[in-house]
PDB file of C-alpha atoms and ligand atoms in Angstrom:
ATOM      1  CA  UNK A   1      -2.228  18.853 -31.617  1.00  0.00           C
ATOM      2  CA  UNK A   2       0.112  20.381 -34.044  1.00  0.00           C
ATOM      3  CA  UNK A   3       3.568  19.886 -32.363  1.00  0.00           C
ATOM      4  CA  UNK A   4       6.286  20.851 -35.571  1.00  0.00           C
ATOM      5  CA  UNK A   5       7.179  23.557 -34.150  1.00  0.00           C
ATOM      6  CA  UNK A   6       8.116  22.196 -30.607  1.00  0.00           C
ATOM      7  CA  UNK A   7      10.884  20.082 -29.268  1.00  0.00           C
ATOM      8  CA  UNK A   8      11.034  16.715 -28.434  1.00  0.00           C
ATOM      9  CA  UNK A   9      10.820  16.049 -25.046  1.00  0.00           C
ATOM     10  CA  UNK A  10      10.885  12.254 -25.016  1.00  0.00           C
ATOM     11  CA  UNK A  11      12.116  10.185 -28.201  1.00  0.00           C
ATOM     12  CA  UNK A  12      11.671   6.182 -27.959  1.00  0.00           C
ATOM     13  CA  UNK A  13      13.241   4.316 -31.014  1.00  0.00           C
ATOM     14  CA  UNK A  14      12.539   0.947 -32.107  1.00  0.00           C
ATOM     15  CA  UNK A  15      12.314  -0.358 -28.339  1.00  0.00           C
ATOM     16  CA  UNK A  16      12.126  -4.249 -27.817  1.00  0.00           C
ATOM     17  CA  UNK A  17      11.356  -5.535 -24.548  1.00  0.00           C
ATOM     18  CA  UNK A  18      11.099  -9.570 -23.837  1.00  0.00           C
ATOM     19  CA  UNK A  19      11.599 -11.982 -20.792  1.00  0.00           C
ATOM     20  CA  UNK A  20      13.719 -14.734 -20.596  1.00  0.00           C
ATOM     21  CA  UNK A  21      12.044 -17.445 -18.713  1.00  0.00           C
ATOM     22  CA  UNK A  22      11.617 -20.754 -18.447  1.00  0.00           C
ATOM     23  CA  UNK A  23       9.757 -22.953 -20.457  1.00  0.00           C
ATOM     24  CA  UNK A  24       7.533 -24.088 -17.494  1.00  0.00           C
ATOM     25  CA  UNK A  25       8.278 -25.238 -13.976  1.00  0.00           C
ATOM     26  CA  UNK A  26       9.239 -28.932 -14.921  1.00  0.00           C
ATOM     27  CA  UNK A  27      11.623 -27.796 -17.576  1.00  0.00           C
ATOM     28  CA  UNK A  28      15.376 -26.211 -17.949  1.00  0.00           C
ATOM     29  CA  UNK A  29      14.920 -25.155 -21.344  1.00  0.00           C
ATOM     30  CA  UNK A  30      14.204 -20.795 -21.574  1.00  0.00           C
ATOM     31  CA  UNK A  31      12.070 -19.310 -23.555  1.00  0.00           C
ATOM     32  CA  UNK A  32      12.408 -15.709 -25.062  1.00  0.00           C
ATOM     33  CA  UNK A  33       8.828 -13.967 -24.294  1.00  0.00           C
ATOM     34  CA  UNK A  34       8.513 -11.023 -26.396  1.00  0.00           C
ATOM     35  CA  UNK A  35       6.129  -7.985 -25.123  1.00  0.00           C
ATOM     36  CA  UNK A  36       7.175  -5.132 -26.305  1.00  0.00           C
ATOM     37  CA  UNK A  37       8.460  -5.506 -30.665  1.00  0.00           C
ATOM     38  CA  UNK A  38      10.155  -2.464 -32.206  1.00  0.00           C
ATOM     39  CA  UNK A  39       8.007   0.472 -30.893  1.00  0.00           C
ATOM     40  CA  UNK A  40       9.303   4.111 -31.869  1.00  0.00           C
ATOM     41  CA  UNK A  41       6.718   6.816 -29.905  1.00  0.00           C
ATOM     42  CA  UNK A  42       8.095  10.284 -29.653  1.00  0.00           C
ATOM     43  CA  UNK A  43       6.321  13.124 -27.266  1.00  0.00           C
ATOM     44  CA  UNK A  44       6.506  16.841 -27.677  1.00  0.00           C
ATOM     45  CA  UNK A  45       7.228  19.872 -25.183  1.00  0.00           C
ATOM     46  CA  UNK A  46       3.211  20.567 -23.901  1.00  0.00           C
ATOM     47  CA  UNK A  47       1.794  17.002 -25.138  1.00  0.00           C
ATOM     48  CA  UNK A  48      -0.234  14.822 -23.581  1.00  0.00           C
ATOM     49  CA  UNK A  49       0.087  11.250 -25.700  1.00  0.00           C
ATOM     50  CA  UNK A  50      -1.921   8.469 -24.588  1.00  0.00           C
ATOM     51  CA  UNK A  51      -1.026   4.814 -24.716  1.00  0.00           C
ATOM     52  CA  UNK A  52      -4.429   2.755 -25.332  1.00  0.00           C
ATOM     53  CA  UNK A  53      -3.677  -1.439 -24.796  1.00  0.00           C
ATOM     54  CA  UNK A  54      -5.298  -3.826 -23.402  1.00  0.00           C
ATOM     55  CA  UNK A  55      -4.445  -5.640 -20.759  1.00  0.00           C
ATOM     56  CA  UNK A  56      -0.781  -7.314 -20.132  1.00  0.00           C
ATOM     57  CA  UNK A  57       0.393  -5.780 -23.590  1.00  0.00           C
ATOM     58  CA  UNK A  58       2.983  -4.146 -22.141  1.00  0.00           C
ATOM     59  CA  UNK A  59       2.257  -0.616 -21.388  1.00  0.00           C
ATOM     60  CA  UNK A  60       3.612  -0.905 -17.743  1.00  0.00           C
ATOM     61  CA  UNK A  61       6.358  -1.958 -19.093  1.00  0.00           C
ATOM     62  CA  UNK A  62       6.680   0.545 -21.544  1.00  0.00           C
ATOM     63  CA  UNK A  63       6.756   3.615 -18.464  1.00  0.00           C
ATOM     64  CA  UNK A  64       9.229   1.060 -16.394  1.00  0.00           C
ATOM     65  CA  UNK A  65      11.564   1.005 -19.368  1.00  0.00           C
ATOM     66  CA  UNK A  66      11.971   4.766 -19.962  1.00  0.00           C
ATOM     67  CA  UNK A  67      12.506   5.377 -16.312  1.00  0.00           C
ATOM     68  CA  UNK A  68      15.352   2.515 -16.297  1.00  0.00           C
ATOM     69  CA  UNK A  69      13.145   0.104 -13.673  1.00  0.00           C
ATOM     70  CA  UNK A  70      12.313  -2.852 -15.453  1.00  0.00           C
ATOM     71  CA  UNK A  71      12.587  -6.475 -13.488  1.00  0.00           C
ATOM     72  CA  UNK A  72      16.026  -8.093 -13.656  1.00  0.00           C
ATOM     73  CA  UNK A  73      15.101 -10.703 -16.276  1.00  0.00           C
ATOM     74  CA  UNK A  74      13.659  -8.365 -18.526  1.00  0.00           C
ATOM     75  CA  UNK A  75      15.969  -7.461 -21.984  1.00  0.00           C
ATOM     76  CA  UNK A  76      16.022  -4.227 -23.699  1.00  0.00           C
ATOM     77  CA  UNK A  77      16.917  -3.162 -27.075  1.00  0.00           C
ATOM     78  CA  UNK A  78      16.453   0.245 -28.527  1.00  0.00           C
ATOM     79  CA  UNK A  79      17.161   3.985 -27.943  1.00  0.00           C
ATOM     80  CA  UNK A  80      15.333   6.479 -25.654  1.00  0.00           C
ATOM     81  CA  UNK A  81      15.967  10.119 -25.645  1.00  0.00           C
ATOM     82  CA  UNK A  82      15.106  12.897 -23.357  1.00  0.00           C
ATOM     83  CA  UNK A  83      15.478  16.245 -24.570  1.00  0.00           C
ATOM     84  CA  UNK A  84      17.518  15.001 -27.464  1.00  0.00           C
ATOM     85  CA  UNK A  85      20.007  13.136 -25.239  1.00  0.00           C
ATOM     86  CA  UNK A  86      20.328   9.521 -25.030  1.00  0.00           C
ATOM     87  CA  UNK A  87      18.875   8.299 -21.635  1.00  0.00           C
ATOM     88  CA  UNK A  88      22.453   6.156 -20.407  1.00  0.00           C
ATOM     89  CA  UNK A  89      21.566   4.164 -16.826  1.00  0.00           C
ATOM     90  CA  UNK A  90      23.724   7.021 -15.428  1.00  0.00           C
ATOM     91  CA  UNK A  91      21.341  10.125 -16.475  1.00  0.00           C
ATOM     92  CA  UNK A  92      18.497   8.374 -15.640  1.00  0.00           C
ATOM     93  CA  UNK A  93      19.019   7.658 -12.461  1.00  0.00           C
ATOM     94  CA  UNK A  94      20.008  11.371 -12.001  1.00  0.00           C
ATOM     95  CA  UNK A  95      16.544  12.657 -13.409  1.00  0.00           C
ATOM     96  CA  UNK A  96      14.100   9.807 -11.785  1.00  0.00           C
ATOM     97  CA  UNK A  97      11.828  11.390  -9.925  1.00  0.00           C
ATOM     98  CA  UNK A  98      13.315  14.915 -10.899  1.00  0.00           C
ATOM     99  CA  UNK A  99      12.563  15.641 -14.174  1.00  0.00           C
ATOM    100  CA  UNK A 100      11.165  12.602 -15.212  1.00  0.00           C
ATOM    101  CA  UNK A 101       8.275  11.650 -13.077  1.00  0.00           C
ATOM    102  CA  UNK A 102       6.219   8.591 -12.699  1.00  0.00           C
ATOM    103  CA  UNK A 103       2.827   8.247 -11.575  1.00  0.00           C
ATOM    104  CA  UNK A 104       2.885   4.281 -10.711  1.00  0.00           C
ATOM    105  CA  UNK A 105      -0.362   2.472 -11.858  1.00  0.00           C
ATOM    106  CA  UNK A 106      -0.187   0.362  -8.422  1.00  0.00           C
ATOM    107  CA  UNK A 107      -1.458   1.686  -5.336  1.00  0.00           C
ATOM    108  CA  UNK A 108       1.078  -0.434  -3.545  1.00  0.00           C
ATOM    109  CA  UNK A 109       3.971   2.284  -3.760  1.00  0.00           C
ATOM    110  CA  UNK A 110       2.765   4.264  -0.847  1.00  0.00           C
ATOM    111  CA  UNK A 111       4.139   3.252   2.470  1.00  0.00           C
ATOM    112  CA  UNK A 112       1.375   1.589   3.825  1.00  0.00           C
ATOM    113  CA  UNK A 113       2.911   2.659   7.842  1.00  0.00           C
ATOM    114  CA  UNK A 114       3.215   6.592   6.713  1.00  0.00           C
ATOM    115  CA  UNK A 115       1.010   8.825   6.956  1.00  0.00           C
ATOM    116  CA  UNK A 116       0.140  10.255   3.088  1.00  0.00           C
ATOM    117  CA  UNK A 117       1.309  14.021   3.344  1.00  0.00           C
ATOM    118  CA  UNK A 118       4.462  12.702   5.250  1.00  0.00           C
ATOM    119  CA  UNK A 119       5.200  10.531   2.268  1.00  0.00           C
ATOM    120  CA  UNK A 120       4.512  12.927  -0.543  1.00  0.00           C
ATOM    121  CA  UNK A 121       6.620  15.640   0.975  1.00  0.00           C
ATOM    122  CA  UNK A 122       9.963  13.712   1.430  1.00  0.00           C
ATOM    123  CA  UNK A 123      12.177  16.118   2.894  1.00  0.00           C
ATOM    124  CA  UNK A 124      11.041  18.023   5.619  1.00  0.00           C
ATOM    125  CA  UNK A 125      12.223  21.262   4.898  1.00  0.00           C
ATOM    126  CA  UNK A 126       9.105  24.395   4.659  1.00  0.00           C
ATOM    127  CA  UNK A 127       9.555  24.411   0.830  1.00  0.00           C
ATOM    128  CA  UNK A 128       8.573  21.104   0.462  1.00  0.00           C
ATOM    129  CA  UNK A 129       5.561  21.585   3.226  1.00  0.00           C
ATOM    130  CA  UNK A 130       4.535  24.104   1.242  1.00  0.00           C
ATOM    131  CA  UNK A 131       4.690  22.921  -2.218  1.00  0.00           C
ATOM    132  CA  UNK A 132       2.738  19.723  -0.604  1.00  0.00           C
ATOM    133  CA  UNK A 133      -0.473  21.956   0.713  1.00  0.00           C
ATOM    134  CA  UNK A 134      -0.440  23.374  -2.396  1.00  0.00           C
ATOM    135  CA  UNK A 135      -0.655  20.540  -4.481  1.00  0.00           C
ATOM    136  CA  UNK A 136      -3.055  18.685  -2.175  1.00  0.00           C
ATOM    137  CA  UNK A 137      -5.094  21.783  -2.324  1.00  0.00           C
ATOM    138  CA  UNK A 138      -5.195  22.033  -6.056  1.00  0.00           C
ATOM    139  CA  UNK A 139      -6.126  18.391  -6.668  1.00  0.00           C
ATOM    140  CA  UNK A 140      -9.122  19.085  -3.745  1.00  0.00           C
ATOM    141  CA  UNK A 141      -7.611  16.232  -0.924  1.00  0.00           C
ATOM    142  CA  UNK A 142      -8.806  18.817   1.882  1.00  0.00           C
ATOM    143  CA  UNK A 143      -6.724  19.274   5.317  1.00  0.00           C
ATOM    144  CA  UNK A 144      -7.526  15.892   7.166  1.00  0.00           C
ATOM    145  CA  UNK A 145      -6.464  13.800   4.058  1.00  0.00           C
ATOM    146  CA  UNK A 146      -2.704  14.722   5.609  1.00  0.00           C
ATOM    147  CA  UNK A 147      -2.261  12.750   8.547  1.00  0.00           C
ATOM    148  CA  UNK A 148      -4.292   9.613   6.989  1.00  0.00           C
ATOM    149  CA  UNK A 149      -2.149   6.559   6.366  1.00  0.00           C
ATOM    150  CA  UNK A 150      -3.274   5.099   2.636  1.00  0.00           C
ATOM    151  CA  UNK A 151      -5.576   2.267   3.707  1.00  0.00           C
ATOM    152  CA  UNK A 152      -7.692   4.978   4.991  1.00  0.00           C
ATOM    153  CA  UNK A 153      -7.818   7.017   1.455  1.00  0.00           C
ATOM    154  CA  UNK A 154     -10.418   5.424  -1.313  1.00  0.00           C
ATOM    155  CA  UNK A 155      -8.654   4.465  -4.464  1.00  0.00           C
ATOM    156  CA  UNK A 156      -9.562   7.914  -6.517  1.00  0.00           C
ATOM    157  CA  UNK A 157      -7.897   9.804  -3.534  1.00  0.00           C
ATOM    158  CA  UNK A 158      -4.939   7.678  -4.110  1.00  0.00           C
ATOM    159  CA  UNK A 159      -4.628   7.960  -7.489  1.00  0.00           C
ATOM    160  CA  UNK A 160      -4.253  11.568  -6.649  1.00  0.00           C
ATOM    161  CA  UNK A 161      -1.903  11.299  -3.874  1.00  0.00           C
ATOM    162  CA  UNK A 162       0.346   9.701  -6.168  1.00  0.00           C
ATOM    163  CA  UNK A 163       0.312  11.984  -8.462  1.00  0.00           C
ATOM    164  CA  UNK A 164       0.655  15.065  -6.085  1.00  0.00           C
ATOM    165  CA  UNK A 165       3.913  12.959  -4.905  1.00  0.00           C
ATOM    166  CA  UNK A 166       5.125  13.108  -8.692  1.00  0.00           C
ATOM    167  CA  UNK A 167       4.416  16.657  -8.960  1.00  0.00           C
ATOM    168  CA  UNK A 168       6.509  17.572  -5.847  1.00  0.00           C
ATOM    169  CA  UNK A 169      10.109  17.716  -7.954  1.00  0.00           C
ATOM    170  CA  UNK A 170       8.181  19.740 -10.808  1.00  0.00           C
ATOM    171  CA  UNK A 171       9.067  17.471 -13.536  1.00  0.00           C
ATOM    172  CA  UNK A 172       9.189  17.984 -17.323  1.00  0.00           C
ATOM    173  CA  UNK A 173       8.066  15.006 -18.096  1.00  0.00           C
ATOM    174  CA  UNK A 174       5.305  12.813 -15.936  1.00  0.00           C
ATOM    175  CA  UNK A 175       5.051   9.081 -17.196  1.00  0.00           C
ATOM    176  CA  UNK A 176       1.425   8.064 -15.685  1.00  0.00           C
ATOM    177  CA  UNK A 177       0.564   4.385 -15.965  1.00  0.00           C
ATOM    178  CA  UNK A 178      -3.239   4.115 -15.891  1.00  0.00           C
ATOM    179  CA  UNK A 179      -4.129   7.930 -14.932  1.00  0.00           C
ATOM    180  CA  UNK A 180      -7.504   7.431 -14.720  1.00  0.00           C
TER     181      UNK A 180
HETATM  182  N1  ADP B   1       8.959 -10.014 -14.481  1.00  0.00           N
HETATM  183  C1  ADP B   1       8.259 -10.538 -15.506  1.00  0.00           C
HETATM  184  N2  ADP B   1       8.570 -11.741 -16.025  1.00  0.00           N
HETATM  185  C2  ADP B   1       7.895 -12.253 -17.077  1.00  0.00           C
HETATM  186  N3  ADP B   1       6.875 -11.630 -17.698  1.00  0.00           N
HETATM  187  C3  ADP B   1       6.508 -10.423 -17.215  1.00  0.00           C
HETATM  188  C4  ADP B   1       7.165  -9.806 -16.107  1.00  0.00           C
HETATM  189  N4  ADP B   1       6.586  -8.586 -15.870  1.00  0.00           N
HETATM  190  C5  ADP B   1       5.601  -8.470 -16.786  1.00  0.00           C
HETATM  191  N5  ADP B   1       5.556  -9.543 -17.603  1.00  0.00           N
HETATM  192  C6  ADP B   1       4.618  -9.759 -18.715  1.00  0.00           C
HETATM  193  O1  ADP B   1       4.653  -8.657 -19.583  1.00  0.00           O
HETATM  194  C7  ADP B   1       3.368  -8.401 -20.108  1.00  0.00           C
HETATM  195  C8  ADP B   1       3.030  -6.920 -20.053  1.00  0.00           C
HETATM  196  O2  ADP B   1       2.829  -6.518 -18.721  1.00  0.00           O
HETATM  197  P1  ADP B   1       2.374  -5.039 -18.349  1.00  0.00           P
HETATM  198  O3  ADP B   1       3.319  -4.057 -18.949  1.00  0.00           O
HETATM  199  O4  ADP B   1       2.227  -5.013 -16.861  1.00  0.00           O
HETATM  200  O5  ADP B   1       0.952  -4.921 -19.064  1.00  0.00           O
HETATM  201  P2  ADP B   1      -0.113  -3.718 -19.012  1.00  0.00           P
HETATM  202  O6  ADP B   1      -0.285  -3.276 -20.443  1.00  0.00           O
HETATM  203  O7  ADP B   1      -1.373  -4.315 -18.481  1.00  0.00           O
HETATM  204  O8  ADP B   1       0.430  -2.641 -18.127  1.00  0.00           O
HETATM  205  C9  ADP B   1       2.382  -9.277 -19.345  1.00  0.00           C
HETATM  206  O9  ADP B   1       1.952 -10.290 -20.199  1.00  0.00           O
HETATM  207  C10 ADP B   1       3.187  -9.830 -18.213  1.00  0.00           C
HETATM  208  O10 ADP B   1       2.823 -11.144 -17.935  1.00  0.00           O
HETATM  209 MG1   MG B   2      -0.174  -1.828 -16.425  1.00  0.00          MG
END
């Protein structure tokens, strides 16, 4: 797609991200393990880019960094920028979830003691019940798919729950990790 005359939405520069750990479990001596060398990806207003790796290169990590939820001995160099400003801890805690929306490749981030539509709607208010039919509607999880908990969905309707539950804020920008 040709994107030059769009703006950026999303600007990742020279990114680095490694884990200290140790050596192995008889030792004292860390070890840096980089996964993640120098990457620079940027993503336009209306584009869809795709991140093709196999697996444990790092693309999980990759959506964790942006959104600012990477584990505590993980180390991170490089610039990311959303809508041309830099992405401090500060702004992206404001936009998590908001804006900037993540569609988690484990199935494990539903409440496994919730029922599904409960979940995906958050706040109770009619807004947000509505917005919820609507989006369970458009993505074809009928009626009774709202009062089951998750173990009862198969794992293609929970792919799409979790994606309804990203849609819910209307983001700009949806990080999915392993959309498929
Ligand atoms: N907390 C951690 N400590 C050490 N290594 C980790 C940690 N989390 C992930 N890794 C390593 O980072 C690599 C990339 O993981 P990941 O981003 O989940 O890969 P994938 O491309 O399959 O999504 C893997 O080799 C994994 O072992
Ligand atoms: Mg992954």
């Amino acid at each position: 797609m040709s994107c030059t005359n769009k703006k950026h939405i999303l600007e990742i520069e020279d990114l680095s991200v490694s884990f200290l750990q140790y050596e192995n479990n008889r030792s004292s001596r860390q070890i840096r393990l980089p996964v993640i060398s120098r990457l620079s990806v940027s993503v336009h207003e209306g584009e869809i880019v795709a991140i093709v790796g196999s697996s444990g290169s790092g693309k999980s990590l990759l959506a964790h960094a942006v959104l600012d939820i990477l584990p505590y001995n993980a180390d991170i160099s490089g610039s990311i920028y959303f809508q041309g400003e830099l992405l401090t801890h500060k702004k992206i805690a404001a936009l998590r979830g908001k804006e900037i929306a993540l569609v988690p490749q484990s199935t494990t981030y539903l409440d496994p003691l919730m029922p599904v539509a409960r979940q995906v709607r958050g706040n109770k208010t009619p807004e947000n019940k509505k917005r919820q039919k609507t989006l369970f509607r458009r993505y074809n999880l009928g009626e009774d798919v709202d009062k089951k908990y998750p173990f009862e969905c198969s794992g293609g309707m929970t792919r799409r729950i979790l994606l309804t539950s990203a849609l819910m804020g209307n983001p700009k920008l949806i990080i999915a990790d392993e959309p498929t």
